[in-house]
């Protein structure tokens, strides 16, 4: 299979230009920034609070932006135009994902500055965040492909924001409701565990299990996305 | 000459509704082939199958000697252009930005944008946002996009349906130029004048079946009774049969200086369609 970086960049540049004129989608960046600003005024923030903001960025910015730009392409029949062009699945989704990736990194950086978060081991935390971003991008793509319009995407993405953005809030109830113990395996919780372990001096070998769990989520989401994309190439 | 499209016993059934039934035809390289029929006759379904957007229920459909189920590869996509009624454009971006994206996707230099905008008569405002364009202008931008990479095979679904006569003529001239350069064109339309002026051969599609397939001229001859109408100086119009008796009558009227004009009674493609299918082309 051929891979053209030129086509990836063409789709990326088009999406950046388009997104810069799309107030509806870009306004979602405000929510995590508001939380970061709010918590940033408090002293001695715990790792859970830092990662509540970061997980919110991943759910709201990464997933929603990706979901909305894919859903809009479907709504306006432009996705079919891309599918009928020489651009392949990795090129189309690569170009579109690059937009969400850059917006996510930018928002996380601003949020961490606002909350004054400085991890003990930056490279390990960055690795965990980057793997998490891949999961949320794949999830957003999947939701976008399943939506018929941006409005429908906005509704579909709500449970994602709720489950992944605020998953740490469910953990205290796991003893009372055992079913909630599955929350421990969510990528958002795994990310918090990596960050907490890093803060207490753990190295790569100590968190490789957590990273592997997040990576499994990435693989599952990517496979599901590829299957749905292939189905969307054809009418029924 | 090599066949660019080959269709054999093609059928498509949606639920309990038959959209296409035993459709057979081929399109030769360099040909402009018209697929004519009223709304709901199966034209768009055929284009979707031929462009790999829809799977057939049975039968064979090949493009460039390749089953259409396997043409979703960049090498084939580069050779094909598709314009259907729901080909979308990016509404917040300008005409230029929309076309530039496709230049990059097809690896075409951006100077081609100016050429295709001339082809569709849209050179005045390349920076205008798509959201500010009329329906006719949108259709012209969509066509410009399909012309960008000068495909080997171009599928056009009702290309001039929203255009005024002047712009339709512009598009027709552009299509002729593309065809002269070697692009094979598969055109669906219910505009018989468009079909007559552009197509080397036409197929009449009615309720999912091809009823007739031939050159427009051959079809008109086949359905013509060879009669002519004489317009006389006294205002009368006389239909004269195309045989020896008719020839004598024409001679008589002309010899006595009564004839103002003579018109052939050859039917139009529209007349033939109605005669064959019993349906109007709407």
Short mmCIF file of C-alpha atoms in Angstrom, two decimals:
data_model
loop_
_atom_site.label_atom_id
_atom_site.label_comp_id
_atom_site.label_asym_id
_atom_site.label_seq_id
_atom_site.Cartn_x
_atom_site.Cartn_y
_atom_site.Cartn_z
CA UNK A 1 0.00 0.00 0.00
CA UNK A 2 1.32 3.45 -0.91
CA UNK A 3 1.48 6.20 1.69
CA UNK A 4 1.72 9.81 0.59
CA UNK A 5 2.73 12.38 3.19
CA UNK A 6 1.70 15.05 0.68
CA UNK A 7 -1.90 13.82 0.79
CA UNK A 8 -1.81 13.60 4.61
CA UNK A 9 -0.57 17.20 4.81
CA UNK A 10 -3.15 18.35 2.23
CA UNK A 11 -5.97 16.98 4.38
CA UNK A 12 -4.35 18.34 7.55
CA UNK A 13 -3.96 21.85 6.10
CA UNK A 14 -7.51 21.82 4.77
CA UNK A 15 -8.85 20.76 8.18
CA UNK A 16 -6.80 23.35 10.06
CA UNK A 17 -8.10 26.09 7.78
CA UNK A 18 -11.65 24.79 8.03
CA UNK A 19 -11.47 24.39 11.80
CA UNK A 20 -10.15 27.92 12.26
CA UNK A 21 -13.48 29.14 10.84
CA UNK A 22 -15.60 26.69 12.84
CA UNK A 23 -16.54 28.39 16.11
CA UNK A 24 -18.87 25.56 17.16
CA UNK A 25 -16.06 23.02 17.34
CA UNK A 26 -13.22 25.27 18.49
CA UNK A 27 -15.31 26.65 21.36
CA UNK A 28 -15.09 23.22 23.03
CA UNK A 29 -11.45 24.01 23.84
CA UNK A 30 -12.69 26.50 26.40
CA UNK A 31 -14.15 23.91 28.81
CA UNK A 32 -10.92 22.19 29.91
CA UNK A 33 -9.10 25.53 29.87
CA UNK A 34 -11.73 26.90 32.23
CA UNK A 35 -11.29 23.91 34.59
CA UNK A 36 -7.50 24.31 34.41
CA UNK A 37 -7.75 28.00 35.21
CA UNK A 38 -10.16 27.30 38.08
CA UNK A 39 -8.04 24.55 39.67
CA UNK A 40 -4.86 26.45 38.91
CA UNK A 41 -5.86 29.07 41.49
CA UNK A 42 -5.81 26.41 44.24
CA UNK A 43 -2.72 25.27 46.12
CA UNK A 44 -1.22 21.78 46.34
CA UNK A 45 -3.20 20.09 43.60
CA UNK A 46 -3.22 16.28 43.74
CA UNK A 47 -2.28 14.13 40.77
CA UNK A 48 -5.98 13.17 40.49
CA UNK A 49 -6.95 16.79 39.92
CA UNK A 50 -4.21 17.35 37.34
CA UNK A 51 -5.38 14.29 35.46
CA UNK A 52 -9.03 15.15 35.75
CA UNK A 53 -8.17 18.18 33.63
CA UNK A 54 -5.96 16.18 31.26
CA UNK A 55 -8.57 13.44 30.87
CA UNK A 56 -11.14 16.13 30.21
CA UNK A 57 -8.92 17.50 27.41
CA UNK A 58 -8.64 14.00 25.95
CA UNK A 59 -12.39 13.42 26.05
CA UNK A 60 -13.61 16.88 25.10
CA UNK A 61 -10.90 18.13 22.75
CA UNK A 62 -9.39 14.97 21.25
CA UNK A 63 -12.47 12.80 20.94
CA UNK A 64 -15.03 15.49 20.29
CA UNK A 65 -13.01 17.48 17.74
CA UNK A 66 -12.12 14.29 15.87
CA UNK A 67 -15.69 13.03 16.07
CA UNK A 68 -17.14 16.36 14.89
CA UNK A 69 -14.80 16.85 11.93
CA UNK A 70 -15.48 13.31 10.71
CA UNK A 71 -19.24 13.68 11.25
CA UNK A 72 -19.25 16.99 9.36
CA UNK A 73 -17.45 15.37 6.42
CA UNK A 74 -20.17 12.74 6.39
CA UNK A 75 -22.99 15.25 6.79
CA UNK A 76 -21.77 17.35 3.86
CA UNK A 77 -20.85 14.36 1.67
CA UNK A 78 -17.23 15.47 1.49
CA UNK A 79 -15.94 12.27 3.11
CA UNK A 80 -17.14 10.29 0.08
CA UNK A 81 -15.17 12.70 -2.12
CA UNK A 82 -12.03 11.90 -0.15
CA UNK A 83 -12.80 8.17 -0.28
CA UNK A 84 -13.17 8.36 -4.08
CA UNK A 85 -9.85 10.19 -4.40
CA UNK A 86 -6.48 8.39 -4.43
CA UNK A 87 -6.15 9.08 -0.68
CA UNK A 88 -6.05 5.85 1.34
CA UNK A 89 -7.60 5.18 4.76
CA UNK A 90 -4.32 5.85 6.65
CA UNK A 91 -3.81 9.08 4.67
CA UNK A 92 -7.34 10.39 5.24
CA UNK A 93 -7.53 9.46 8.90
CA UNK A 94 -3.88 10.41 9.40
CA UNK A 95 -4.46 13.92 8.06
CA UNK A 96 -7.60 14.38 10.11
CA UNK A 97 -6.06 12.92 13.26
CA UNK A 98 -3.07 15.22 13.03
CA UNK A 99 -5.41 18.18 13.59
CA UNK A 100 -6.88 16.68 16.77
CA UNK A 101 -3.42 15.59 17.91
CA UNK A 102 -1.93 19.07 17.62
CA UNK A 103 -4.95 20.74 19.24
CA UNK A 104 -4.76 18.21 22.09
CA UNK A 105 -1.05 18.71 22.71
CA UNK A 106 -1.50 22.49 22.64
CA UNK A 107 -4.44 22.41 25.04
CA UNK A 108 -2.71 19.99 27.44
CA UNK A 109 0.38 22.21 27.49
CA UNK A 110 -1.68 25.31 28.31
CA UNK A 111 -3.66 23.39 30.96
CA UNK A 112 -0.52 22.06 32.65
CA UNK A 113 0.90 25.57 32.70
CA UNK A 114 -2.31 26.86 34.29
CA UNK A 115 -2.34 24.08 36.91
CA UNK A 116 1.43 24.26 37.35
CA UNK A 117 1.93 20.53 36.74
CA UNK A 118 5.53 19.39 36.33
CA UNK A 119 5.90 15.60 36.20
CA UNK A 120 8.95 13.99 37.77
CA UNK A 121 9.61 11.95 34.60
CA UNK A 122 8.37 14.01 31.66
CA UNK A 123 9.24 11.53 28.92
CA UNK A 124 7.38 8.65 30.58
CA UNK A 125 4.31 10.77 31.26
CA UNK A 126 4.47 12.15 27.70
CA UNK A 127 4.59 8.59 26.33
CA UNK A 128 1.49 7.63 28.35
CA UNK A 129 -0.35 10.76 27.22
CA UNK A 130 0.57 10.20 23.56
CA UNK A 131 -0.68 6.59 23.65
CA UNK A 132 -3.85 7.85 25.32
CA UNK A 133 -4.29 10.50 22.60
CA UNK A 134 -4.15 7.74 19.97
CA UNK A 135 -6.98 5.94 21.76
CA UNK A 136 -9.16 9.04 22.02
CA UNK A 137 -8.53 9.92 18.36
CA UNK A 138 -9.56 6.41 17.29
CA UNK A 139 -12.61 6.60 19.53
CA UNK A 140 -13.56 10.03 18.13
CA UNK A 141 -13.13 8.75 14.58
CA UNK A 142 -15.32 5.75 15.33
CA UNK A 143 -18.06 7.93 16.85
CA UNK A 144 -17.81 10.34 13.92
CA UNK A 145 -18.21 7.54 11.40
CA UNK A 146 -21.25 6.28 13.30
CA UNK A 147 -22.86 9.76 13.38
CA UNK A 148 -24.85 11.21 10.51
CA UNK A 149 -24.37 14.84 11.47
CA UNK A 150 -22.40 17.13 13.77
CA UNK A 151 -25.46 17.51 16.00
CA UNK A 152 -25.80 13.72 16.30
CA UNK A 153 -22.05 13.50 16.99
CA UNK A 154 -22.42 16.04 19.81
CA UNK A 155 -25.00 13.78 21.44
CA UNK A 156 -23.13 10.52 20.80
CA UNK A 157 -19.93 11.88 22.30
CA UNK A 158 -21.60 12.79 25.62
CA UNK A 159 -21.30 9.31 27.18
CA UNK A 160 -17.65 9.24 26.07
CA UNK A 161 -16.97 12.52 27.85
CA UNK A 162 -18.84 11.28 30.91
CA UNK A 163 -17.22 7.82 31.09
CA UNK A 164 -13.65 8.74 30.17
CA UNK A 165 -13.53 12.36 31.30
CA UNK A 166 -14.93 11.79 34.79
CA UNK A 167 -14.05 8.10 35.35
CA UNK A 168 -12.04 8.83 38.49
CA UNK A 169 -15.26 9.98 40.17
CA UNK A 170 -16.73 6.47 39.84
CA UNK A 171 -13.82 4.72 41.55
CA UNK A 172 -14.90 5.39 45.17
CA UNK A 173 -18.19 3.60 44.46
CA UNK A 174 -16.51 0.40 43.22
CA UNK A 175 -16.66 -1.27 46.66
CA UNK A 176 -20.38 -0.68 46.91
CA UNK A 177 -21.09 -1.53 43.27
CA UNK A 178 -18.57 -4.20 42.11
CA UNK A 179 -19.52 -3.69 38.48
CA UNK A 180 -17.79 -0.32 38.68
CA UNK A 181 -14.46 -2.09 39.25
CA UNK A 182 -14.16 -2.31 35.43
CA UNK A 183 -13.52 1.44 35.63
CA UNK A 184 -10.03 0.55 36.85
CA UNK A 185 -9.18 -0.73 33.38
CA UNK A 186 -10.32 2.38 31.53
CA UNK A 187 -7.48 4.19 29.75
CA UNK A 188 -8.22 7.34 31.73
CA UNK A 189 -7.66 5.52 35.04
CA UNK A 190 -4.59 3.75 33.67
CA UNK A 191 -3.17 7.14 32.72
CA UNK A 192 -3.72 8.42 36.25
CA UNK A 193 -2.03 5.31 37.65
CA UNK A 194 0.99 5.83 35.39
CA UNK A 195 1.23 9.48 36.48
CA UNK A 196 0.85 8.59 40.18
CA UNK A 197 3.50 5.87 39.92
CA UNK A 198 5.87 8.25 38.13
CA UNK A 199 5.36 10.85 40.87
CA UNK A 200 6.38 8.26 43.47
CA UNK A 201 9.58 7.51 41.57
CA UNK A 202 8.57 4.47 39.48
CA UNK A 203 10.26 3.84 36.15
CA UNK A 204 9.20 2.39 32.79
CA UNK A 205 9.31 -1.23 34.00
CA UNK A 206 6.83 -0.44 36.79
CA UNK A 207 4.23 1.13 34.51
CA UNK A 208 4.64 -1.03 31.41
CA UNK A 209 1.51 -2.99 32.39
CA UNK A 210 -0.58 0.19 32.54
CA UNK A 211 0.82 1.35 29.21
CA UNK A 212 0.02 -2.06 27.71
CA UNK A 213 -3.60 -1.80 28.86
CA UNK A 214 -3.93 1.65 27.24
CA UNK A 215 -2.31 0.26 24.10
CA UNK A 216 -4.83 -2.60 23.95
CA UNK A 217 -7.59 0.04 24.03
CA UNK A 218 -5.83 1.80 21.13
CA UNK A 219 -5.70 -1.41 19.09
CA UNK A 220 -9.33 -2.31 19.74
CA UNK A 221 -10.51 1.21 18.84
CA UNK A 222 -8.35 1.28 15.69
CA UNK A 223 -9.59 -2.09 14.45
CA UNK A 224 -13.21 -1.10 15.09
CA UNK A 225 -12.61 2.22 13.28
CA UNK A 226 -11.04 0.51 10.26
CA UNK A 227 -13.97 -1.93 10.01
CA UNK A 228 -16.57 0.85 10.20
CA UNK A 229 -14.60 3.02 7.71
CA UNK A 230 -14.48 0.17 5.17
CA UNK A 231 -18.23 -0.27 5.59
CA UNK A 232 -18.79 3.45 5.06
CA UNK A 233 -16.85 3.32 1.76
CA UNK A 234 -19.81 1.45 0.34
CA UNK A 235 -23.51 2.24 0.30
CA UNK A 236 -25.93 -0.43 1.46
CA UNK B 1 -10.93 -0.66 -29.41
CA UNK B 2 -10.39 -1.43 -25.73
CA UNK B 3 -13.45 -1.43 -23.47
CA UNK B 4 -13.11 0.84 -20.46
CA UNK B 5 -16.38 -0.35 -18.93
CA UNK B 6 -17.92 -3.79 -19.31
CA UNK B 7 -21.23 -4.70 -17.71
CA UNK B 8 -22.82 -8.14 -18.02
CA UNK B 9 -26.15 -9.30 -16.56
CA UNK B 10 -25.91 -6.66 -13.84
CA UNK B 11 -28.67 -6.66 -11.23
CA UNK B 12 -29.25 -4.74 -8.04
CA UNK B 13 -32.05 -5.39 -5.61
CA UNK B 14 -32.75 -3.17 -2.58
CA UNK B 15 -34.95 -5.13 -0.17
CA UNK B 16 -37.82 -6.24 -2.37
CA UNK B 17 -37.29 -3.50 -4.95
CA UNK B 18 -35.40 -4.23 -8.17
CA UNK B 19 -33.26 -1.23 -9.12
CA UNK B 20 -31.36 -2.88 -12.01
CA UNK B 21 -32.21 -6.02 -13.94
CA UNK B 22 -30.07 -7.83 -16.52
CA UNK B 23 -28.17 -4.71 -17.58
CA UNK B 24 -25.60 -5.30 -20.33
CA UNK B 25 -23.41 -2.74 -22.06
CA UNK B 26 -19.84 -1.71 -22.66
CA UNK B 27 -18.12 1.65 -23.11
CA UNK B 28 -15.17 1.94 -25.47
CA UNK B 29 -12.06 3.96 -24.75
CA UNK B 30 -12.51 7.59 -25.80
CA UNK B 31 -16.26 7.30 -26.07
CA UNK B 32 -18.87 9.58 -24.52
CA UNK B 33 -21.61 7.21 -23.43
CA UNK B 34 -25.00 8.50 -22.35
CA UNK B 35 -27.13 6.65 -19.85
CA UNK B 36 -30.56 8.16 -20.25
CA UNK B 37 -33.61 7.69 -18.15
CA UNK B 38 -36.11 9.41 -15.89
CA UNK B 39 -35.58 9.84 -12.15
CA UNK B 40 -35.56 6.50 -10.36
CA UNK B 41 -34.66 4.50 -13.45
CA UNK B 42 -31.38 3.21 -11.97
CA UNK B 43 -28.84 5.65 -13.43
CA UNK B 44 -27.22 6.68 -10.14
CA UNK B 45 -27.27 3.09 -8.88
CA UNK B 46 -25.30 2.08 -11.98
CA UNK B 47 -22.72 4.85 -11.41
CA UNK B 48 -22.38 3.85 -7.77
CA UNK B 49 -21.73 0.22 -8.72
CA UNK B 50 -19.24 1.20 -11.44
CA UNK B 51 -17.34 3.47 -9.06
CA UNK B 52 -17.15 0.88 -6.28
CA UNK B 53 -19.54 2.70 -3.96
CA UNK B 54 -22.20 0.01 -4.08
CA UNK B 55 -22.07 -3.76 -4.51
CA UNK B 56 -24.25 -5.37 -7.15
CA UNK B 57 -26.62 -8.19 -6.26
CA UNK B 58 -25.49 -10.27 -9.25
CA UNK B 59 -23.72 -9.95 -12.59
CA UNK B 60 -20.35 -8.55 -13.61
CA UNK B 61 -19.20 -4.95 -13.69
CA UNK B 62 -15.66 -4.16 -14.77
CA UNK B 63 -13.83 -0.86 -15.11
CA UNK B 64 -10.38 -0.93 -16.75
CA UNK B 65 -10.81 -4.74 -16.95
CA UNK B 66 -11.00 -4.85 -13.14
CA UNK B 67 -14.06 -5.90 -11.14
CA UNK B 68 -15.53 -2.80 -9.55
CA UNK B 69 -15.27 -4.45 -6.13
CA UNK B 70 -11.48 -4.06 -6.49
CA UNK B 71 -11.15 -0.53 -7.82
CA UNK B 72 -10.82 1.16 -4.42
CA UNK B 73 -7.09 1.39 -4.94
CA UNK B 74 -5.24 4.70 -5.42
CA UNK B 75 -3.91 3.59 -8.83
CA UNK B 76 -7.48 3.24 -10.15
CA UNK B 77 -8.83 6.23 -8.24
CA UNK B 78 -6.27 8.44 -9.97
CA UNK B 79 -7.70 7.39 -13.33
CA UNK B 80 -11.33 7.99 -12.41
CA UNK B 81 -13.35 11.15 -11.80
CA UNK B 82 -16.81 11.01 -10.24
CA UNK B 83 -19.45 13.68 -9.93
CA UNK B 84 -22.79 12.72 -8.45
CA UNK B 85 -25.65 14.84 -7.19
CA UNK B 86 -24.32 14.65 -3.63
CA UNK B 87 -20.66 15.42 -4.29
CA UNK B 88 -19.89 17.77 -1.42
CA UNK B 89 -17.66 20.80 -1.08
CA UNK B 90 -16.14 22.42 2.01
CA UNK B 91 -18.52 25.30 2.62
CA UNK B 92 -16.25 27.41 4.85
CA UNK B 93 -13.36 27.23 2.40
CA UNK B 94 -12.96 29.18 -0.84
CA UNK B 95 -13.34 27.80 -4.35
CA UNK B 96 -9.55 27.91 -4.67
CA UNK B 97 -8.93 26.07 -1.37
CA UNK B 98 -11.41 23.35 -2.30
CA UNK B 99 -9.69 22.80 -5.63
CA UNK B 100 -6.21 23.05 -4.12
CA UNK B 101 -7.00 20.15 -1.77
CA UNK B 102 -7.85 17.96 -4.76
CA UNK B 103 -4.77 19.15 -6.67
CA UNK B 104 -2.68 17.84 -3.78
CA UNK B 105 -4.66 14.61 -3.49
CA UNK B 106 -4.27 13.88 -7.22
CA UNK B 107 -0.73 15.28 -7.43
CA UNK B 108 -1.74 17.93 -9.94
CA UNK B 109 0.06 21.33 -10.06
CA UNK B 110 -2.03 24.20 -8.66
CA UNK B 111 -1.74 26.15 -11.93
CA UNK B 112 -4.34 23.70 -13.24
CA UNK B 113 -6.94 25.41 -11.01
CA UNK B 114 -7.07 28.44 -13.32
CA UNK B 115 -7.54 26.19 -16.37
CA UNK B 116 -10.47 24.26 -14.88
CA UNK B 117 -12.09 27.46 -13.61
CA UNK B 118 -11.99 28.72 -17.19
CA UNK B 119 -13.59 25.48 -18.35
CA UNK B 120 -16.55 26.07 -16.03
CA UNK B 121 -16.65 29.86 -16.49
CA UNK B 122 -15.74 30.70 -12.88
CA UNK B 123 -12.51 32.67 -13.11
CA UNK B 124 -13.80 35.86 -11.48
CA UNK B 125 -13.91 34.99 -7.80
CA UNK B 126 -11.65 32.07 -6.88
CA UNK B 127 -11.38 33.31 -3.28
CA UNK B 128 -15.15 33.36 -2.76
CA UNK B 129 -16.31 30.98 0.02
CA UNK B 130 -18.36 28.01 -1.14
CA UNK B 131 -21.13 29.00 1.31
CA UNK B 132 -21.73 32.17 -0.74
CA UNK B 133 -22.25 30.40 -4.08
CA UNK B 134 -25.52 29.75 -5.92
CA UNK B 135 -26.60 26.18 -6.75
CA UNK B 136 -25.42 26.55 -10.33
CA UNK B 137 -22.02 27.88 -9.23
CA UNK B 138 -21.66 25.00 -6.76
CA UNK B 139 -22.30 22.56 -9.57
CA UNK B 140 -19.66 24.27 -11.68
CA UNK B 141 -17.08 24.06 -8.86
CA UNK B 142 -17.89 20.37 -8.43
CA UNK B 143 -17.36 19.83 -12.15
CA UNK B 144 -14.11 21.82 -12.05
CA UNK B 145 -12.94 19.46 -9.30
CA UNK B 146 -13.67 16.44 -11.51
CA UNK B 147 -11.80 18.02 -14.44
CA UNK B 148 -8.67 18.81 -12.38
CA UNK B 149 -6.78 15.55 -12.91
CA UNK B 150 -7.99 14.92 -16.49
CA UNK B 151 -9.15 11.41 -15.61
CA UNK B 152 -9.08 8.52 -18.07
CA UNK B 153 -12.70 7.87 -17.15
CA UNK B 154 -15.17 10.46 -15.95
CA UNK B 155 -18.55 9.60 -14.43
CA UNK B 156 -21.01 12.47 -14.51
CA UNK B 157 -24.44 12.20 -12.93
CA UNK B 158 -26.72 14.92 -14.36
CA UNK B 159 -23.82 17.38 -14.78
CA UNK B 160 -25.81 20.38 -15.99
CA UNK B 161 -29.12 19.88 -14.19
CA UNK B 162 -28.88 23.16 -12.23
CA UNK B 163 -27.26 25.27 -14.95
CA UNK B 164 -28.61 27.90 -17.30
CA UNK B 165 -28.16 27.34 -21.07
CA UNK B 166 -25.08 29.59 -21.34
CA UNK B 167 -23.23 27.78 -18.56
CA UNK B 168 -24.41 24.37 -19.82
CA UNK B 169 -22.81 25.22 -23.16
CA UNK B 170 -19.59 26.15 -21.37
CA UNK B 171 -19.59 22.80 -19.58
CA UNK B 172 -20.38 20.92 -22.78
CA UNK B 173 -17.45 22.62 -24.52
CA UNK B 174 -15.21 21.65 -21.60
CA UNK B 175 -16.40 18.04 -21.73
CA UNK B 176 -15.72 17.91 -25.48
CA UNK B 177 -12.20 19.21 -24.89
CA UNK B 178 -11.58 16.59 -22.18
CA UNK B 179 -12.96 13.90 -24.47
CA UNK B 180 -10.69 15.05 -27.32
CA UNK B 181 -7.74 14.69 -24.95
CA UNK B 182 -8.73 11.05 -24.36
CA UNK B 183 -11.11 11.06 -21.39
CA UNK B 184 -13.87 8.47 -21.68
CA UNK B 185 -17.10 9.94 -20.37
CA UNK B 186 -20.01 8.08 -18.81
CA UNK B 187 -22.84 10.55 -18.54
CA UNK B 188 -26.28 10.14 -17.03
CA UNK B 189 -28.89 12.67 -17.94
CA UNK B 190 -32.53 13.13 -18.67
CA UNK B 191 -31.69 16.06 -20.96
CA UNK B 192 -32.01 14.59 -24.47
CA UNK B 193 -30.51 17.66 -26.14
CA UNK B 194 -27.41 17.27 -23.99
CA UNK B 195 -27.24 13.57 -24.85
CA UNK B 196 -27.61 14.23 -28.59
CA UNK B 197 -24.93 16.90 -28.60
CA UNK B 198 -22.35 15.03 -26.49
CA UNK B 199 -22.81 11.28 -26.75
CA UNK B 200 -21.38 8.83 -29.27
CA UNK B 201 -23.83 6.20 -28.03
CA UNK B 202 -26.78 6.27 -25.68
CA UNK B 203 -28.64 3.65 -23.66
CA UNK B 204 -32.26 4.15 -22.62
CA UNK B 205 -32.78 2.95 -19.07
CA UNK B 206 -36.29 2.42 -17.83
CA UNK B 207 -37.28 0.79 -14.54
CA UNK B 208 -33.81 -0.75 -14.21
CA UNK B 209 -33.66 -2.25 -17.70
CA UNK B 210 -31.89 -1.06 -20.85
CA UNK B 211 -34.56 -0.71 -23.49
CA UNK B 212 -32.43 0.57 -26.38
CA UNK B 213 -28.74 1.16 -27.02
CA UNK B 214 -27.21 2.72 -30.11
CA UNK B 215 -25.81 5.89 -31.64
CA UNK B 216 -28.26 8.81 -31.43
CA UNK B 217 -28.26 9.17 -35.21
CA UNK B 218 -28.95 5.45 -35.73
CA UNK B 219 -31.81 5.55 -33.23
CA UNK B 220 -33.39 8.54 -34.93
CA UNK B 221 -33.09 6.79 -38.30
CA UNK B 222 -34.51 3.57 -36.87
CA UNK B 223 -37.58 5.35 -35.53
CA UNK B 224 -38.00 7.72 -38.45
CA UNK B 225 -40.66 7.09 -41.10
CA UNK B 226 -38.58 9.21 -43.51
CA UNK B 227 -41.48 11.65 -43.96
CA UNK B 228 -40.97 15.39 -44.29
CA UNK B 229 -43.18 18.36 -43.56
CA UNK B 230 -43.64 20.97 -46.26
CA UNK B 231 -44.55 24.49 -45.24
CA UNK B 232 -46.43 26.13 -48.09
CA UNK B 233 -46.90 29.77 -49.03
CA UNK B 234 -50.60 29.61 -48.24
CA UNK B 235 -49.74 28.67 -44.64
CA UNK B 236 -50.57 24.99 -44.90
CA UNK B 237 -48.23 22.30 -43.54
CA UNK B 238 -48.23 19.06 -45.47
CA UNK B 239 -46.64 15.81 -44.36
CA UNK B 240 -45.16 13.91 -47.26
CA UNK B 241 -44.13 10.25 -47.02
CA UNK B 242 -40.57 9.25 -47.82
CA UNK B 243 -41.36 7.12 -50.87
CA UNK B 244 -41.77 7.59 -54.65
CA UNK B 245 -45.25 8.99 -54.18
CA UNK B 246 -43.93 11.53 -51.70
CA UNK B 247 -41.10 12.47 -54.02
CA UNK B 248 -43.60 13.21 -56.78
CA UNK B 249 -45.64 15.39 -54.40
CA UNK B 250 -42.56 17.36 -53.31
CA UNK B 251 -41.59 17.81 -56.96
CA UNK B 252 -45.06 19.09 -57.77
CA UNK B 253 -45.15 21.62 -54.89
CA UNK B 254 -41.64 22.85 -55.68
CA UNK B 255 -42.26 23.11 -59.41
CA UNK B 256 -45.25 25.35 -58.74
CA UNK B 257 -43.22 27.49 -56.33
CA UNK B 258 -45.46 26.81 -53.33
CA UNK B 259 -42.79 25.57 -50.84
CA UNK B 260 -41.51 27.89 -48.08
CA UNK B 261 -39.56 25.27 -46.14
CA UNK B 262 -39.00 21.54 -45.80
CA UNK B 263 -38.44 19.91 -42.41
CA UNK B 264 -37.36 16.37 -41.66
CA UNK B 265 -39.75 14.52 -39.34
CA UNK B 266 -36.94 12.56 -37.68
CA UNK B 267 -37.92 11.98 -34.05
CA UNK B 268 -35.86 13.42 -31.17
CA UNK B 269 -34.33 11.08 -28.61
CA UNK B 270 -37.06 12.26 -26.24
CA UNK B 271 -39.77 11.19 -28.72
CA UNK B 272 -38.10 7.81 -29.12
CA UNK B 273 -37.84 7.34 -25.36
CA UNK B 274 -41.55 8.03 -24.95
CA UNK B 275 -42.39 5.68 -27.81
CA UNK B 276 -40.27 2.84 -26.42
CA UNK B 277 -41.02 3.17 -22.71
CA UNK B 278 -44.35 4.96 -22.65
CA UNK B 279 -42.83 7.34 -20.07
CA UNK B 280 -41.76 10.96 -20.18
CA UNK B 281 -38.18 11.82 -19.28
CA UNK B 282 -38.64 13.79 -16.07
#
